[in-house]
JSON list of C-alpha atoms in Angstrom, two decimals:
[
{"chain": "A", "resi": 1, "resn": "MET", "atom": "CA", "xyz": [-56.66, 147.18, -5.28]},
{"chain": "A", "resi": 2, "resn": "GLU", "atom": "CA", "xyz": [-54.38, 145.39, -7.70]},
{"chain": "A", "resi": 3, "resn": "LEU", "atom": "CA", "xyz": [-51.40, 147.71, -7.32]},
{"chain": "A", "resi": 4, "resn": "GLN", "atom": "CA", "xyz": [-51.20, 149.55, -4.04]},
{"chain": "A", "resi": 5, "resn": "ARG", "atom": "CA", "xyz": [-48.37, 152.03, -3.49]},
{"chain": "A", "resi": 6, "resn": "ARG", "atom": "CA", "xyz": [-49.35, 154.41, -0.75]},
{"chain": "A", "resi": 7, "resn": "GLN", "atom": "CA", "xyz": [-47.35, 157.62, -0.48]},
{"chain": "A", "resi": 8, "resn": "LYS", "atom": "CA", "xyz": [-47.61, 159.89, 2.54]},
{"chain": "A", "resi": 9, "resn": "VAL", "atom": "CA", "xyz": [-47.94, 163.51, 1.46]},
{"chain": "A", "resi": 10, "resn": "ASP", "atom": "CA", "xyz": [-46.95, 165.29, 4.68]},
{"chain": "A", "resi": 11, "resn": "ARG", "atom": "CA", "xyz": [-43.25, 165.39, 3.67]},
{"chain": "A", "resi": 12, "resn": "ILE", "atom": "CA", "xyz": [-43.82, 166.54, 0.08]},
{"chain": "A", "resi": 13, "resn": "THR", "atom": "CA", "xyz": [-42.61, 170.08, -0.55]},
{"chain": "A", "resi": 14, "resn": "ALA", "atom": "CA", "xyz": [-41.98, 172.31, -3.56]},
{"chain": "A", "resi": 15, "resn": "THR", "atom": "CA", "xyz": [-38.86, 170.22, -4.19]},
{"chain": "A", "resi": 16, "resn": "PRO", "atom": "CA", "xyz": [-40.00, 167.18, -6.20]},
{"chain": "A", "resi": 17, "resn": "ILE", "atom": "CA", "xyz": [-39.50, 163.66, -4.95]},
{"chain": "A", "resi": 18, "resn": "THR", "atom": "CA", "xyz": [-39.43, 160.71, -7.34]},
{"chain": "A", "resi": 19, "resn": "VAL", "atom": "CA", "xyz": [-41.08, 157.37, -6.66]},
{"chain": "A", "resi": 20, "resn": "VAL", "atom": "CA", "xyz": [-40.81, 154.46, -9.10]},
{"chain": "A", "resi": 21, "resn": "VAL", "atom": "CA", "xyz": [-43.82, 152.16, -9.17]},
{"chain": "A", "resi": 22, "resn": "THR", "atom": "CA", "xyz": [-43.14, 148.69, -10.61]},
{"chain": "A", "resi": 23, "resn": "ALA", "atom": "CA", "xyz": [-45.84, 146.01, -10.73]},
{"chain": "A", "resi": 24, "resn": "GLU", "atom": "CA", "xyz": [-44.87, 142.54, -9.53]},
{"chain": "A", "resi": 25, "resn": "PRO", "atom": "CA", "xyz": [-46.05, 139.40, -11.44]},
{"chain": "A", "resi": 26, "resn": "ASN", "atom": "CA", "xyz": [-49.09, 138.74, -9.21]},
{"chain": "A", "resi": 27, "resn": "GLU", "atom": "CA", "xyz": [-50.08, 142.41, -9.43]},
{"chain": "A", "resi": 28, "resn": "ARG", "atom": "CA", "xyz": [-49.75, 142.39, -13.22]},
{"chain": "A", "resi": 29, "resn": "ALA", "atom": "CA", "xyz": [-52.02, 139.32, -13.42]},
{"chain": "A", "resi": 30, "resn": "ALA", "atom": "CA", "xyz": [-54.64, 141.09, -11.28]},
{"chain": "A", "resi": 31, "resn": "ILE", "atom": "CA", "xyz": [-54.38, 144.24, -13.44]},
{"chain": "A", "resi": 32, "resn": "ALA", "atom": "CA", "xyz": [-54.83, 142.13, -16.59]},
{"chain": "A", "resi": 33, "resn": "ARG", "atom": "CA", "xyz": [-58.05, 140.69, -15.14]},
{"chain": "A", "resi": 34, "resn": "ARG", "atom": "CA", "xyz": [-59.34, 144.12, -14.11]},
{"chain": "A", "resi": 35, "resn": "LEU", "atom": "CA", "xyz": [-58.62, 145.73, -17.49]},
{"chain": "A", "resi": 36, "resn": "GLU", "atom": "CA", "xyz": [-59.67, 142.63, -19.49]},
{"chain": "A", "resi": 37, "resn": "LEU", "atom": "CA", "xyz": [-56.23, 142.16, -21.03]},
{"chain": "A", "resi": 38, "resn": "GLN", "atom": "CA", "xyz": [-54.69, 138.87, -22.03]},
{"chain": "A", "resi": 39, "resn": "ASP", "atom": "CA", "xyz": [-51.45, 139.79, -20.29]},
{"chain": "A", "resi": 40, "resn": "VAL", "atom": "CA", "xyz": [-49.51, 142.59, -18.63]},
{"chain": "A", "resi": 41, "resn": "ALA", "atom": "CA", "xyz": [-45.87, 141.67, -19.25]},
{"chain": "A", "resi": 42, "resn": "SER", "atom": "CA", "xyz": [-44.49, 144.81, -17.62]},
{"chain": "A", "resi": 43, "resn": "LEU", "atom": "CA", "xyz": [-45.79, 147.96, -15.94]},
{"chain": "A", "resi": 44, "resn": "GLU", "atom": "CA", "xyz": [-43.63, 150.69, -14.50]},
{"chain": "A", "resi": 45, "resn": "ALA", "atom": "CA", "xyz": [-44.15, 154.38, -13.81]},
{"chain": "A", "resi": 46, "resn": "GLU", "atom": "CA", "xyz": [-41.84, 157.10, -12.65]},
{"chain": "A", "resi": 47, "resn": "CYS", "atom": "CA", "xyz": [-43.87, 159.44, -10.44]},
{"chain": "A", "resi": 48, "resn": "ARG", "atom": "CA", "xyz": [-42.69, 162.92, -9.44]},
{"chain": "A", "resi": 49, "resn": "LEU", "atom": "CA", "xyz": [-44.54, 164.52, -6.56]},
{"chain": "A", "resi": 50, "resn": "ASP", "atom": "CA", "xyz": [-44.36, 168.16, -5.46]},
{"chain": "A", "resi": 51, "resn": "ARG", "atom": "CA", "xyz": [-46.45, 170.99, -4.07]},
{"chain": "A", "resi": 52, "resn": "PRO", "atom": "CA", "xyz": [-47.00, 173.54, -6.83]},
{"chain": "A", "resi": 53, "resn": "PRO", "atom": "CA", "xyz": [-46.87, 177.25, -5.97]},
{"chain": "A", "resi": 54, "resn": "MET", "atom": "CA", "xyz": [-50.22, 178.76, -4.96]},
{"chain": "A", "resi": 55, "resn": "ALA", "atom": "CA", "xyz": [-51.88, 175.36, -4.61]},
{"chain": "A", "resi": 56, "resn": "LYS", "atom": "CA", "xyz": [-52.88, 173.63, -1.40]},
{"chain": "A", "resi": 57, "resn": "GLY", "atom": "CA", "xyz": [-52.56, 170.19, -2.86]},
{"chain": "A", "resi": 58, "resn": "VAL", "atom": "CA", "xyz": [-50.01, 167.79, -4.30]},
{"chain": "A", "resi": 59, "resn": "ARG", "atom": "CA", "xyz": [-49.08, 167.50, -7.97]},
{"chain": "A", "resi": 60, "resn": "LEU", "atom": "CA", "xyz": [-48.26, 164.13, -9.50]},
{"chain": "A", "resi": 61, "resn": "ARG", "atom": "CA", "xyz": [-46.44, 164.03, -12.82]},
{"chain": "A", "resi": 62, "resn": "GLY", "atom": "CA", "xyz": [-45.77, 160.61, -14.20]},
{"chain": "A", "resi": 63, "resn": "ARG", "atom": "CA", "xyz": [-44.33, 158.67, -17.12]},
{"chain": "A", "resi": 64, "resn": "LEU", "atom": "CA", "xyz": [-45.83, 155.23, -17.59]},
{"chain": "A", "resi": 65, "resn": "ARG", "atom": "CA", "xyz": [-44.31, 152.36, -19.58]},
{"chain": "A", "resi": 66, "resn": "ALA", "atom": "CA", "xyz": [-46.15, 149.09, -20.12]},
{"chain": "A", "resi": 67, "resn": "LYS", "atom": "CA", "xyz": [-46.16, 146.02, -22.34]},
{"chain": "A", "resi": 68, "resn": "VAL", "atom": "CA", "xyz": [-49.59, 144.44, -22.54]},
{"chain": "A", "resi": 69, "resn": "THR", "atom": "CA", "xyz": [-51.45, 141.99, -24.75]},
{"chain": "A", "resi": 70, "resn": "GLN", "atom": "CA", "xyz": [-54.91, 143.05, -25.89]},
{"chain": "A", "resi": 71, "resn": "THR", "atom": "CA", "xyz": [-57.37, 141.07, -28.00]},
{"chain": "A", "resi": 72, "resn": "CYS", "atom": "CA", "xyz": [-57.99, 142.20, -31.58]},
{"chain": "A", "resi": 73, "resn": "VAL", "atom": "CA", "xyz": [-61.68, 143.09, -31.87]},
{"chain": "A", "resi": 74, "resn": "VAL", "atom": "CA", "xyz": [-61.85, 141.68, -35.41]},
{"chain": "A", "resi": 75, "resn": "THR", "atom": "CA", "xyz": [-59.85, 138.44, -35.30]},
{"chain": "A", "resi": 76, "resn": "LEU", "atom": "CA", "xyz": [-59.81, 137.81, -31.51]},
{"chain": "A", "resi": 77, "resn": "GLU", "atom": "CA", "xyz": [-56.08, 137.12, -31.83]},
{"chain": "A", "resi": 78, "resn": "PRO", "atom": "CA", "xyz": [-53.54, 138.31, -29.24]},
{"chain": "A", "resi": 79, "resn": "MET", "atom": "CA", "xyz": [-52.21, 141.77, -29.96]},
{"chain": "A", "resi": 80, "resn": "PRO", "atom": "CA", "xyz": [-49.00, 142.87, -28.18]},
{"chain": "A", "resi": 81, "resn": "VAL", "atom": "CA", "xyz": [-49.01, 146.59, -27.39]},
{"chain": "A", "resi": 82, "resn": "GLU", "atom": "CA", "xyz": [-46.31, 148.82, -25.95]},
{"chain": "A", "resi": 83, "resn": "ILE", "atom": "CA", "xyz": [-47.57, 151.90, -24.13]},
{"chain": "A", "resi": 84, "resn": "VAL", "atom": "CA", "xyz": [-45.57, 154.96, -23.16]},
{"chain": "A", "resi": 85, "resn": "THR", "atom": "CA", "xyz": [-47.53, 157.91, -21.85]},
{"chain": "A", "resi": 86, "resn": "GLU", "atom": "CA", "xyz": [-47.14, 160.89, -19.58]},
{"chain": "A", "resi": 87, "resn": "PHE", "atom": "CA", "xyz": [-49.78, 162.10, -17.16]},
{"chain": "A", "resi": 88, "resn": "GLU", "atom": "CA", "xyz": [-50.41, 164.77, -14.58]},
{"chain": "A", "resi": 89, "resn": "ARG", "atom": "CA", "xyz": [-52.82, 164.91, -11.66]},
{"chain": "A", "resi": 90, "resn": "LEU", "atom": "CA", "xyz": [-53.45, 167.45, -8.95]},
{"chain": "A", "resi": 91, "resn": "TYR", "atom": "CA", "xyz": [-54.69, 166.18, -5.59]},
{"chain": "A", "resi": 92, "resn": "LEU", "atom": "CA", "xyz": [-56.64, 168.81, -3.64]},
{"chain": "A", "resi": 93, "resn": "PRO", "atom": "CA", "xyz": [-58.10, 168.57, -0.13]},
{"chain": "A", "resi": 94, "resn": "GLY", "atom": "CA", "xyz": [-61.87, 169.05, -0.06]},
{"chain": "A", "resi": 95, "resn": "TRP", "atom": "CA", "xyz": [-62.28, 168.39, -3.80]},
{"chain": "A", "resi": 96, "resn": "THR", "atom": "CA", "xyz": [-65.55, 166.70, -4.82]},
{"chain": "A", "resi": 97, "resn": "PRO", "atom": "CA", "xyz": [-66.81, 165.17, -8.09]},
{"chain": "A", "resi": 98, "resn": "GLU", "atom": "CA", "xyz": [-69.34, 168.02, -8.38]},
{"chain": "A", "resi": 99, "resn": "MET", "atom": "CA", "xyz": [-66.47, 170.51, -8.54]},
{"chain": "A", "resi": 100, "resn": "ASP", "atom": "CA", "xyz": [-64.89, 168.43, -11.29]},
{"chain": "A", "resi": 101, "resn": "GLU", "atom": "CA", "xyz": [-67.99, 168.86, -13.47]},
{"chain": "A", "resi": 102, "resn": "MET", "atom": "CA", "xyz": [-67.81, 172.65, -13.06]},
{"chain": "A", "resi": 103, "resn": "THR", "atom": "CA", "xyz": [-64.20, 172.85, -14.30]},
{"chain": "A", "resi": 104, "resn": "GLU", "atom": "CA", "xyz": [-64.44, 170.24, -17.06]},
{"chain": "A", "resi": 105, "resn": "THR", "atom": "CA", "xyz": [-64.70, 172.74, -19.92]},
{"chain": "A", "resi": 106, "resn": "VAL", "atom": "CA", "xyz": [-62.28, 175.31, -18.54]},
{"chain": "A", "resi": 107, "resn": "ASP", "atom": "CA", "xyz": [-58.92, 174.00, -19.81]},
{"chain": "A", "resi": 108, "resn": "ALA", "atom": "CA", "xyz": [-58.34, 170.74, -21.64]},
{"chain": "A", "resi": 109, "resn": "GLU", "atom": "CA", "xyz": [-54.61, 170.95, -20.90]},
{"chain": "A", "resi": 110, "resn": "ALA", "atom": "CA", "xyz": [-55.13, 171.30, -17.13]},
{"chain": "A", "resi": 111, "resn": "PRO", "atom": "CA", "xyz": [-54.20, 168.30, -15.01]},
{"chain": "A", "resi": 112, "resn": "ASP", "atom": "CA", "xyz": [-56.89, 165.95, -13.78]},
{"chain": "A", "resi": 113, "resn": "ILE", "atom": "CA", "xyz": [-58.00, 166.92, -10.30]},
{"chain": "A", "resi": 114, "resn": "GLU", "atom": "CA", "xyz": [-58.48, 164.25, -7.65]},
{"chain": "A", "resi": 115, "resn": "PRO", "atom": "CA", "xyz": [-59.63, 164.54, -4.04]},
{"chain": "A", "resi": 116, "resn": "LEU", "atom": "CA", "xyz": [-56.93, 164.36, -1.39]},
{"chain": "A", "resi": 117, "resn": "ASP", "atom": "CA", "xyz": [-58.46, 162.40, 1.46]},
{"chain": "A", "resi": 118, "resn": "GLY", "atom": "CA", "xyz": [-56.21, 162.34, 4.47]},
{"chain": "A", "resi": 119, "resn": "ASP", "atom": "CA", "xyz": [-52.45, 162.28, 4.14]},
{"chain": "A", "resi": 120, "resn": "VAL", "atom": "CA", "xyz": [-51.93, 159.47, 1.59]},
{"chain": "A", "resi": 121, "resn": "ILE", "atom": "CA", "xyz": [-52.04, 159.17, -2.21]},
{"chain": "A", "resi": 122, "resn": "ASP", "atom": "CA", "xyz": [-52.24, 155.71, -3.79]},
{"chain": "A", "resi": 123, "resn": "LEU", "atom": "CA", "xyz": [-49.76, 156.00, -6.64]},
{"chain": "A", "resi": 124, "resn": "GLY", "atom": "CA", "xyz": [-50.47, 152.41, -7.73]},
{"chain": "A", "resi": 125, "resn": "GLU", "atom": "CA", "xyz": [-54.15, 153.11, -8.34]},
{"chain": "A", "resi": 126, "resn": "ALA", "atom": "CA", "xyz": [-53.24, 156.28, -10.26]},
{"chain": "A", "resi": 127, "resn": "VAL", "atom": "CA", "xyz": [-50.89, 154.25, -12.48]},
{"chain": "A", "resi": 128, "resn": "VAL", "atom": "CA", "xyz": [-53.53, 151.57, -13.19]},
{"chain": "A", "resi": 129, "resn": "GLU", "atom": "CA", "xyz": [-56.12, 154.23, -14.02]},
{"chain": "A", "resi": 130, "resn": "GLU", "atom": "CA", "xyz": [-53.71, 155.97, -16.40]},
{"chain": "A", "resi": 131, "resn": "LEU", "atom": "CA", "xyz": [-52.90, 152.64, -18.06]},
{"chain": "A", "resi": 132, "resn": "SER", "atom": "CA", "xyz": [-56.61, 152.01, -18.62]},
{"chain": "A", "resi": 133, "resn": "LEU", "atom": "CA", "xyz": [-56.98, 155.45, -20.21]},
{"chain": "A", "resi": 134, "resn": "ALA", "atom": "CA", "xyz": [-54.01, 154.83, -22.53]},
{"chain": "A", "resi": 135, "resn": "LEU", "atom": "CA", "xyz": [-55.39, 151.54, -23.90]},
{"chain": "A", "resi": 136, "resn": "ASP", "atom": "CA", "xyz": [-57.08, 151.48, -27.29]},
{"chain": "A", "resi": 137, "resn": "PRO", "atom": "CA", "xyz": [-60.73, 150.59, -26.56]},
{"chain": "A", "resi": 138, "resn": "TYR", "atom": "CA", "xyz": [-61.03, 148.85, -29.96]},
{"chain": "A", "resi": 139, "resn": "PRO", "atom": "CA", "xyz": [-57.63, 147.29, -30.67]},
{"chain": "A", "resi": 140, "resn": "ARG", "atom": "CA", "xyz": [-57.25, 146.02, -34.21]},
{"chain": "A", "resi": 141, "resn": "LEU", "atom": "CA", "xyz": [-54.32, 144.14, -35.72]},
{"chain": "A", "resi": 142, "resn": "PRO", "atom": "CA", "xyz": [-52.86, 145.80, -38.82]},
{"chain": "A", "resi": 143, "resn": "GLY", "atom": "CA", "xyz": [-54.86, 144.75, -41.86]},
{"chain": "A", "resi": 144, "resn": "ALA", "atom": "CA", "xyz": [-57.68, 143.16, -39.86]},
{"chain": "A", "resi": 145, "resn": "GLU", "atom": "CA", "xyz": [-60.97, 143.99, -41.56]},
{"chain": "A", "resi": 146, "resn": "LEU", "atom": "CA", "xyz": [-64.51, 142.87, -41.01]},
{"chain": "A", "resi": 147, "resn": "ASP", "atom": "CA", "xyz": [-65.84, 140.90, -43.96]},
{"chain": "A", "resi": 148, "resn": "PRO", "atom": "CA", "xyz": [-69.10, 142.33, -45.30]},
{"chain": "A", "resi": 149, "resn": "PRO", "atom": "CA", "xyz": [-72.04, 139.93, -45.00]},
{"chain": "A", "resi": 150, "resn": "ASP", "atom": "CA", "xyz": [-72.79, 137.81, -48.05]},
{"chain": "A", "resi": 151, "resn": "ASP", "atom": "CA", "xyz": [-75.53, 139.20, -50.29]},
{"chain": "A", "resi": 152, "resn": "ASP", "atom": "CA", "xyz": [-78.19, 136.49, -50.32]},
{"chain": "A", "resi": 153, "resn": "GLY", "atom": "CA", "xyz": [-80.39, 138.30, -52.84]},
{"chain": "A", "resi": 154, "resn": "ARG", "atom": "CA", "xyz": [-82.99, 139.36, -50.28]},
{"chain": "A", "resi": 155, "resn": "PRO", "atom": "CA", "xyz": [-83.77, 143.05, -49.97]},
{"chain": "A", "resi": 156, "resn": "ASN", "atom": "CA", "xyz": [-82.25, 144.96, -47.10]},
{"chain": "A", "resi": 157, "resn": "PRO", "atom": "CA", "xyz": [-85.01, 145.39, -44.47]},
{"chain": "A", "resi": 158, "resn": "PHE", "atom": "CA", "xyz": [-84.06, 149.02, -43.98]},
{"chain": "A", "resi": 159, "resn": "GLN", "atom": "CA", "xyz": [-84.42, 149.69, -47.70]},
{"chain": "A", "resi": 160, "resn": "ALA", "atom": "CA", "xyz": [-87.90, 148.11, -47.57]},
{"chain": "A", "resi": 161, "resn": "LEU", "atom": "CA", "xyz": [-88.86, 150.37, -44.65]},
{"chain": "A", "resi": 162, "resn": "ALA", "atom": "CA", "xyz": [-87.54, 153.43, -46.46]},
{"chain": "A", "resi": 163, "resn": "ALA", "atom": "CA", "xyz": [-89.67, 152.53, -49.51]},
{"chain": "A", "resi": 164, "resn": "LEU", "atom": "CA", "xyz": [-92.77, 152.25, -47.27]},
{"chain": "A", "resi": 165, "resn": "ARG", "atom": "CA", "xyz": [-92.03, 155.60, -45.71]},
{"chain": "A", "resi": 166, "resn": "ARG", "atom": "CA", "xyz": [-91.81, 157.30, -49.12]},
{"chain": "A", "resi": 167, "resn": "SER", "atom": "CA", "xyz": [-95.21, 155.99, -50.20]}
]
């Protein structure tokens, strides 16, 4: 784990507690390697934990702020990106991935549900996962365009196959 911040849940009540997760330089370097980023200059999340009414689990609401450097998929140049995102997760005891599949289409606005194993939640891992979800999978610098291949006068092989199919 690149960013481990274990939080015991036995003292969490309906009254929210706030935990700030800040990645140290060596942790940011490890996160950059894991997420295939050129750099993670900063990563911080404010996490609010509580026990929602009528739920047997723990709710995590967070606000993540990060400055990272991705690689432009067109030019391969460094691309600084600032990320600010909010997230919500519900940790439930006895929750399994099979249950997750059953509720996937119920409510798109519902918080992600995670299993609560034991009495600890790793807030650091949650923050890294949320950062990975917030990243653009195909980052492109403004104005970066792929150049079309040069036309060398030869017919397109797909056009030739289409002509054969028509005959």
